[in-house]
Coordinates of C-alpha atoms in Angstrom, one line a residue:
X760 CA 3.4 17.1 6.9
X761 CA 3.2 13.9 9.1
X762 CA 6.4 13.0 10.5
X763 CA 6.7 9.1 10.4
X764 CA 8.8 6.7 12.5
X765 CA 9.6 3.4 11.8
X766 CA 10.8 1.2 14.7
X767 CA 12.6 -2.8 14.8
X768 CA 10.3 -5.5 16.0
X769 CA 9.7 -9.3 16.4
X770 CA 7.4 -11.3 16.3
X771 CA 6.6 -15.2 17.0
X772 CA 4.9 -17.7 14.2
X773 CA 3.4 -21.3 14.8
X774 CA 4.6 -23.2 12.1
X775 CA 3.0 -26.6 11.4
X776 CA 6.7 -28.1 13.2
X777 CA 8.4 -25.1 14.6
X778 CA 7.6 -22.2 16.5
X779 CA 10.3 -19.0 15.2
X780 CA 10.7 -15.6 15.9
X781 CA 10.8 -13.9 12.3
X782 CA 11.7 -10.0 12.2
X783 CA 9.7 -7.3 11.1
X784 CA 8.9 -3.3 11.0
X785 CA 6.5 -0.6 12.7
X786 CA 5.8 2.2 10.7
X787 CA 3.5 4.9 12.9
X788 CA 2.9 8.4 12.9
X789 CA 5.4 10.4 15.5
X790 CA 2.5 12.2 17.0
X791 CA -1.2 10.5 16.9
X792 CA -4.2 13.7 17.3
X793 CA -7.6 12.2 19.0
X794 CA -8.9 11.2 15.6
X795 CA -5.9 8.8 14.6
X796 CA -6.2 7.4 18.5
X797 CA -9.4 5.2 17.3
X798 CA -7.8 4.0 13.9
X799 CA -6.9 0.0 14.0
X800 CA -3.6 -1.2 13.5
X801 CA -2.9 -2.7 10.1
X802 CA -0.2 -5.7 8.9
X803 CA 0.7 -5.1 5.6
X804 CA 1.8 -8.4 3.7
X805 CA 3.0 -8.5 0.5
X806 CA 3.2 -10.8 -2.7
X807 CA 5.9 -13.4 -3.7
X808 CA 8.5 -12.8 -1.9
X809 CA 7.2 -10.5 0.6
X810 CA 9.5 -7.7 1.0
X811 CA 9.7 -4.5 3.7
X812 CA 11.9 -2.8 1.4
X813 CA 9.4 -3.3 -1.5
X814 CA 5.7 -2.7 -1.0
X815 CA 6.3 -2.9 3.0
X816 CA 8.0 0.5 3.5
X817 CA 5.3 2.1 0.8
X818 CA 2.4 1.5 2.0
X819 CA 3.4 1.8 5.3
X820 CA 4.6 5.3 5.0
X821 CA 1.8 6.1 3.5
X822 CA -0.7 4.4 5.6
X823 CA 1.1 6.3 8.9
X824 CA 0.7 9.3 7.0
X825 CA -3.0 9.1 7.5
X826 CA -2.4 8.2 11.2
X827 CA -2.4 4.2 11.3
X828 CA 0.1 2.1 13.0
X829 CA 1.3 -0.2 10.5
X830 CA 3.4 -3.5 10.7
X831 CA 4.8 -4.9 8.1
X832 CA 7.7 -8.2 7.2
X833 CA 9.9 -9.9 4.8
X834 CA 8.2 -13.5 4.7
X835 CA 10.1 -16.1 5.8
X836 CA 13.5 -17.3 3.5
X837 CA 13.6 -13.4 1.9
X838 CA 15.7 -10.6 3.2
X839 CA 16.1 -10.3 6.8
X840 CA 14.6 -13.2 7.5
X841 CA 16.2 -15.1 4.7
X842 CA 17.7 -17.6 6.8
X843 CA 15.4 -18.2 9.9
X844 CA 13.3 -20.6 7.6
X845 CA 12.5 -21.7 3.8
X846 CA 16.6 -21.9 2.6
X847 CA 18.9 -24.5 2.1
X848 CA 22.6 -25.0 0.4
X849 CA 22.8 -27.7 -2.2
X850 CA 26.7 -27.2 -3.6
X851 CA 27.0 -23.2 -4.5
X852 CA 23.1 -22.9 -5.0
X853 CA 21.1 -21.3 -2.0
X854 CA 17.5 -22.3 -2.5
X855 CA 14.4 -21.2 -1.4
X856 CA 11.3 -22.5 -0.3
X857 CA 8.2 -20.1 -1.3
X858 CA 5.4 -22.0 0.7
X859 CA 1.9 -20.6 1.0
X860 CA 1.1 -22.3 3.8
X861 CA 4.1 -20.7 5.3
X862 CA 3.1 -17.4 5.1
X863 CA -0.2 -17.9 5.8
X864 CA 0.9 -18.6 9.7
X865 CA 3.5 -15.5 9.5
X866 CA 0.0 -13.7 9.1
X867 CA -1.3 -15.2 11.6
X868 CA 1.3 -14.6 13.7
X869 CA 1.9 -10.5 13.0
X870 CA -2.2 -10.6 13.6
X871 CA -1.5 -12.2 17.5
X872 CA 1.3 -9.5 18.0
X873 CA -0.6 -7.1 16.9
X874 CA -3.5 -7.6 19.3
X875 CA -0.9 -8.0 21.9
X876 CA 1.0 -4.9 21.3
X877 CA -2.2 -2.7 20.5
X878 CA -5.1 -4.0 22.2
X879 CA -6.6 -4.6 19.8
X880 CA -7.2 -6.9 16.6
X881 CA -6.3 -5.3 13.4
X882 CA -6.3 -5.0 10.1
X883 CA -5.0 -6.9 7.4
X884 CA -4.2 -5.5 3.8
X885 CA -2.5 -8.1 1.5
X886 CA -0.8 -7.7 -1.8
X887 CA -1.0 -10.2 -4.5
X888 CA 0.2 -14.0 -3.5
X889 CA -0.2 -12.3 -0.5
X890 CA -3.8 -11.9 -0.9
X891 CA -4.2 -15.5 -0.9
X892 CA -2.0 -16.1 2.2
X893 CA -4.5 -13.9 4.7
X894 CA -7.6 -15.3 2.8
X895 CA -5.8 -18.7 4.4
X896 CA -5.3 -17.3 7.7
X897 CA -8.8 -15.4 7.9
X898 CA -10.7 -18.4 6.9
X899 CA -8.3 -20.3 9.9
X900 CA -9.6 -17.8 11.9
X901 CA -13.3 -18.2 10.9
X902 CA -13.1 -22.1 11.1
X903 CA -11.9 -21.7 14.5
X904 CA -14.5 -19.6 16.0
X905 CA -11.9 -17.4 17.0
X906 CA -11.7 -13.5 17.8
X907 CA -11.4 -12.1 13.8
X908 CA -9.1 -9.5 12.4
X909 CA -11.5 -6.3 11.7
X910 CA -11.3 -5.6 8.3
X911 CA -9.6 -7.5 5.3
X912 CA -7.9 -5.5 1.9
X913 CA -7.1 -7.8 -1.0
X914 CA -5.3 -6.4 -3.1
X915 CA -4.7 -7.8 -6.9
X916 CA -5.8 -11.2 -5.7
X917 CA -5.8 -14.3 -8.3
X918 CA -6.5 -18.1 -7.6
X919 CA -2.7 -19.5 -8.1
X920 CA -4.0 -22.3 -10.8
X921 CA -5.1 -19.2 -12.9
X922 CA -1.4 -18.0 -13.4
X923 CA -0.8 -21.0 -15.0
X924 CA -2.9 -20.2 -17.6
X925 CA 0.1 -18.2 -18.7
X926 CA 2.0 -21.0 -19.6
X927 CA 2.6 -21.9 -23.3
X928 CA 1.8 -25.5 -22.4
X929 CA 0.4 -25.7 -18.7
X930 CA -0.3 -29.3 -18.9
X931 CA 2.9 -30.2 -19.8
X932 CA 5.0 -27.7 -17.4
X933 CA 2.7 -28.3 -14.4
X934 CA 3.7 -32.7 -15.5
X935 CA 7.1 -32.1 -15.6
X936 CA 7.9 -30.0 -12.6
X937 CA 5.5 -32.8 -10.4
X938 CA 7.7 -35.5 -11.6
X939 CA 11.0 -33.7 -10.3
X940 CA 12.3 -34.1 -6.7
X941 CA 11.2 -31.7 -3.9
X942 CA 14.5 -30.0 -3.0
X943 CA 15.6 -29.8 -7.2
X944 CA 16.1 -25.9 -7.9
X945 CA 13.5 -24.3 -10.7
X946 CA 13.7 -20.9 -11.4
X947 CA 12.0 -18.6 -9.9
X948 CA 9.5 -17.3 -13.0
X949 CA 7.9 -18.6 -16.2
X950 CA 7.9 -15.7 -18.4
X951 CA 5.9 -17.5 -21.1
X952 CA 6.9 -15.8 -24.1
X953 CA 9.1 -18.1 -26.1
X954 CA 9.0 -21.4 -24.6
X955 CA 7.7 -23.3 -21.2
X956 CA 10.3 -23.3 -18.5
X957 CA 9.8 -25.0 -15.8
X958 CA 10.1 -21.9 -13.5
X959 CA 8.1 -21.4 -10.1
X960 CA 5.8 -18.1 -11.7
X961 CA 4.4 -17.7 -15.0
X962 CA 5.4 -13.6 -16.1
X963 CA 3.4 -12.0 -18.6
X964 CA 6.1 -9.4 -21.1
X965 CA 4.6 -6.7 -19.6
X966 CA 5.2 -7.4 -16.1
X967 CA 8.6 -9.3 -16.0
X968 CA 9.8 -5.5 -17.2
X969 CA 8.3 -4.3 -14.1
X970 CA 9.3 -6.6 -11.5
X971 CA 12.7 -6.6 -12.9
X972 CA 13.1 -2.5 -13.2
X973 CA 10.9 -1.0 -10.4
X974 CA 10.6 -3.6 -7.5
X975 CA 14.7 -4.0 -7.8
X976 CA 14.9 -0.6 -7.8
X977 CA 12.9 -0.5 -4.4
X978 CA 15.1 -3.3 -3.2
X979 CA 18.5 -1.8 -3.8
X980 CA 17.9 1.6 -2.7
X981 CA 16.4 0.0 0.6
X982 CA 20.1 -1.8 1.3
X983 CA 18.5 -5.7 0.6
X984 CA 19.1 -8.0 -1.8
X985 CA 18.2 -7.6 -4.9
X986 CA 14.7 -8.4 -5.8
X987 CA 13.4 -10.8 -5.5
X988 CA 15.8 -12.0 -3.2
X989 CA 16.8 -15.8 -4.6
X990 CA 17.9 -17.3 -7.7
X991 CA 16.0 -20.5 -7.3
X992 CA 13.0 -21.9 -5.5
X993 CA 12.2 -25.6 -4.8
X994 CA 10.0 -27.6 -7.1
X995 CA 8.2 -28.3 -4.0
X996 CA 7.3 -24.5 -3.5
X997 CA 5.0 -25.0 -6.9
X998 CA 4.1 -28.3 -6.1
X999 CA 2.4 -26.7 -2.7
X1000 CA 1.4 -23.6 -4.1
X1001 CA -0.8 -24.8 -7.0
X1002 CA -2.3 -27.2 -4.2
X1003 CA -3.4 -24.4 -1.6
X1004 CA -6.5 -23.0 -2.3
X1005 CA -8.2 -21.5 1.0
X1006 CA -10.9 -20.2 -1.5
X1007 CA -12.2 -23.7 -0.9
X1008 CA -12.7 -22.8 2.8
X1009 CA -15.2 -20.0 2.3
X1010 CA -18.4 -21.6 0.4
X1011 CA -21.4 -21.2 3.0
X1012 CA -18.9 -20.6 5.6
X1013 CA -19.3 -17.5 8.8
X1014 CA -17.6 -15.5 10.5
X1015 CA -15.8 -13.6 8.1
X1016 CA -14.4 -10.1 8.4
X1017 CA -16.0 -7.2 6.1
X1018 CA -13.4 -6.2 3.2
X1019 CA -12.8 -4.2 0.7
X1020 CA -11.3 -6.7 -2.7
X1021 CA -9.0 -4.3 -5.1
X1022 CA -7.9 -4.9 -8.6
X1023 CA -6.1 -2.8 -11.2
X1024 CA -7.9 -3.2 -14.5
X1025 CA -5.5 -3.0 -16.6
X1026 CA -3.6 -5.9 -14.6
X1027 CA -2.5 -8.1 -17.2
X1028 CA -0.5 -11.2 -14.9
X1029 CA -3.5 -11.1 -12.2
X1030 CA -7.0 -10.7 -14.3
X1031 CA -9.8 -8.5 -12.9
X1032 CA -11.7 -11.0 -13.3
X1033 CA -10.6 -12.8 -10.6
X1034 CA -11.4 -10.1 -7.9
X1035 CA -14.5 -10.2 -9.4
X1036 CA -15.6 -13.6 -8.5
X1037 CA -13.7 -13.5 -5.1
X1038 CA -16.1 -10.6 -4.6
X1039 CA -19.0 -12.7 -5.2
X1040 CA -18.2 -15.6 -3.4
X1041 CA -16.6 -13.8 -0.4
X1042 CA -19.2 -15.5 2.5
X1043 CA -18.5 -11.4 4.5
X1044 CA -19.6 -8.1 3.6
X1045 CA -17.8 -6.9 0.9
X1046 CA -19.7 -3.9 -0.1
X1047 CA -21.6 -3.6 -3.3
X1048 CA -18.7 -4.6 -6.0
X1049 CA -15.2 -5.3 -5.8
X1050 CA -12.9 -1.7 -6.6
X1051 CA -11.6 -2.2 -10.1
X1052 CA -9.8 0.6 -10.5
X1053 CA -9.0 2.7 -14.0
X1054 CA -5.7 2.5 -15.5
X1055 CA -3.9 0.6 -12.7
X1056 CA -2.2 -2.5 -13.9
X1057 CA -0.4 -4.8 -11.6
X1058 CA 1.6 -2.8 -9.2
X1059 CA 3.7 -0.1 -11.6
X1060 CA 1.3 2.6 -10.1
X1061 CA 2.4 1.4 -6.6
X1062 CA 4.6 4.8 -6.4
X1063 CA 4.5 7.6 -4.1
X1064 CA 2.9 10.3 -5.5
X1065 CA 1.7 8.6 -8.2
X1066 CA -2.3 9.6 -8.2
X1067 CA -3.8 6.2 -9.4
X1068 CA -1.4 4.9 -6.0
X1069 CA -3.2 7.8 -3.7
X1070 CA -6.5 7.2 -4.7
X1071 CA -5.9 3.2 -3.8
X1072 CA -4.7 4.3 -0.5
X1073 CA -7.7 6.7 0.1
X1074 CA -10.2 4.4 -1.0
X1075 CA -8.9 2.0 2.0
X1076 CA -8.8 4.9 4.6
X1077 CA -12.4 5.6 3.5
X1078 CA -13.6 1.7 3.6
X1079 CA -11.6 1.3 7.1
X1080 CA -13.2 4.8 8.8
X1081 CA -16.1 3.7 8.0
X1082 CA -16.9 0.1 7.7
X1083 CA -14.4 -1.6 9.8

């Protein structure tokens, strides 16, 4: 059994206005053989509110079980860094801003400190919302003509405007949060069941009962705050996050990394569908299809132990040893 360490770091990130050092995690292996000595690094982001203590510490543990170095973060205004960025006081209300574009740079910047700290450029694997962030920063990288991460793992990616689809009445919610000011508070989901609420992210049933039960679970027993970490967003976080669309970067463009795209099929708030087409527009080599994998829905599989969660985690050992 590999023993695994986990070790405190920092790292800096270019804002568009500020430069900030946000905290983070290393999970690695405590003793590497010759083998694991030619594995890349990997950063590990995660989905809306980006959380070590949620998907962070899982796949990292089980990443550095395999022998990678693995570096993972909360995203800026969520758990340890909840108040380096993205927060503000308005009476008793703390709220948040969930900006895209944000976290897009925060993977830009774990990417730099990684090839500082290793030597070497890395990996990126990306959950979720936090698919579409690296897809941002890789096409940044492309664009620029500069030194590219080596392999890139979306994992249950959508286009934002698709969630909306969720909505009762999108029009009309996507109208009346628009019309409100910046810095007014919105709750942070939409569940969509009995009427529109103007909340940040539209929930399917299904998944509300996850998010709520399992990824609090992971939050609590980790010592943070409770998933998922705020009680309100900013109606500017929805009015920039239905706006960013870096999928609008990557029609005829170069320079991309080779990836592997992963979707649950049975992933009823993020459709399969939209790995699918991702998959066929992707300007890189992303192998012959997109991995749609049999009875995984959106992240309740996401356990240790559980087998759906192994194979996922083998499939990108597999697709790193040998494409990347």
């Amino acid at each position: 059994m590999t023993t695994i360490t986990t070790r405190n770091i920092n790292f800096s990130v270019k804002y568009n206005d500020a430069s900030l050092i946000l905290k983070g995690m290393l999970f690695q292996p405590e003793q590497r053989d010759a083998a694991s000595q030619k594995l890349p690094p990997i950063i590990f982001n995660s989905g809306f509110t980006g959380g070590v203590t949620m998907y962070g510490q899982l796949f990292g543990r089980a990443l550095a079980a395999l022998g990678y170095r693995v570096m993972t973060y909360d995203v800026a205004g969520f758990f340890s860094n909840k108040h380096i960025r993205n927060t503000l006081e308005s009476g008793d209300k703390v709220i948040t801003h969930v900006i895209l574009e944000d976290q897009k740079d925060e993977v830009l910047g774990a990417v730099a400190w990684a090839r500082e700290n290793f030597g070497e450029m890395p990996v990126v694997a990306s959950w979720a919302m936090g698919s579409v962030a690296s897809l941002g920063a890789v096409a940044e990288l492309a664009a620029a003509g500069a030194e590219q991460i080596r392999f890139w793992v979306p994992m249950s990616y959508t286009n934002i405007r698709t969630l909306q689809a969720l909505r009762i009445d999108q029009a009309a919610a996507d109208a009346a949060i628009k019309q409100l000011a910046d810095d007014v508070p919105i709750p942070p989901f939409d569940t969509g069941t009995d009427e529109t609420r103007l909340g940040y992210y539209p929930l399917d049933r299904e998944t509300q009962a996850y998010v709520d039960q399992q990824l609090g679970g992971y939050t609590e027993a980790g010592g943070a705050d409770r998933w998922p970490g705020c009680t309100y967003v900013t109606a500017k976080s929805y009015k920039t996050y239905v706006q960013y669309d870096p999928e609008q970067s990557i029609e005829g463009a170069k320079g991309f990394p080779p990836a592997l795209i992963i979707h649950g099929a049975d992933n009823t708030l993020h459709m399969p569908s939209e790995s699918v087409r991702l998959h066929q527009n992707y300007p890189g080599d992303a192998g012959p299809n997109a991995l749609i994998i049999s009875h995984m829905q959106h992240g309740q599989q996401n356990q240790a132990g559980n087998p759906v969660f192994e194979s996922m985690i083998q499939s990108i050992d597999e697709a790193i040893r040998t494409r990347s």
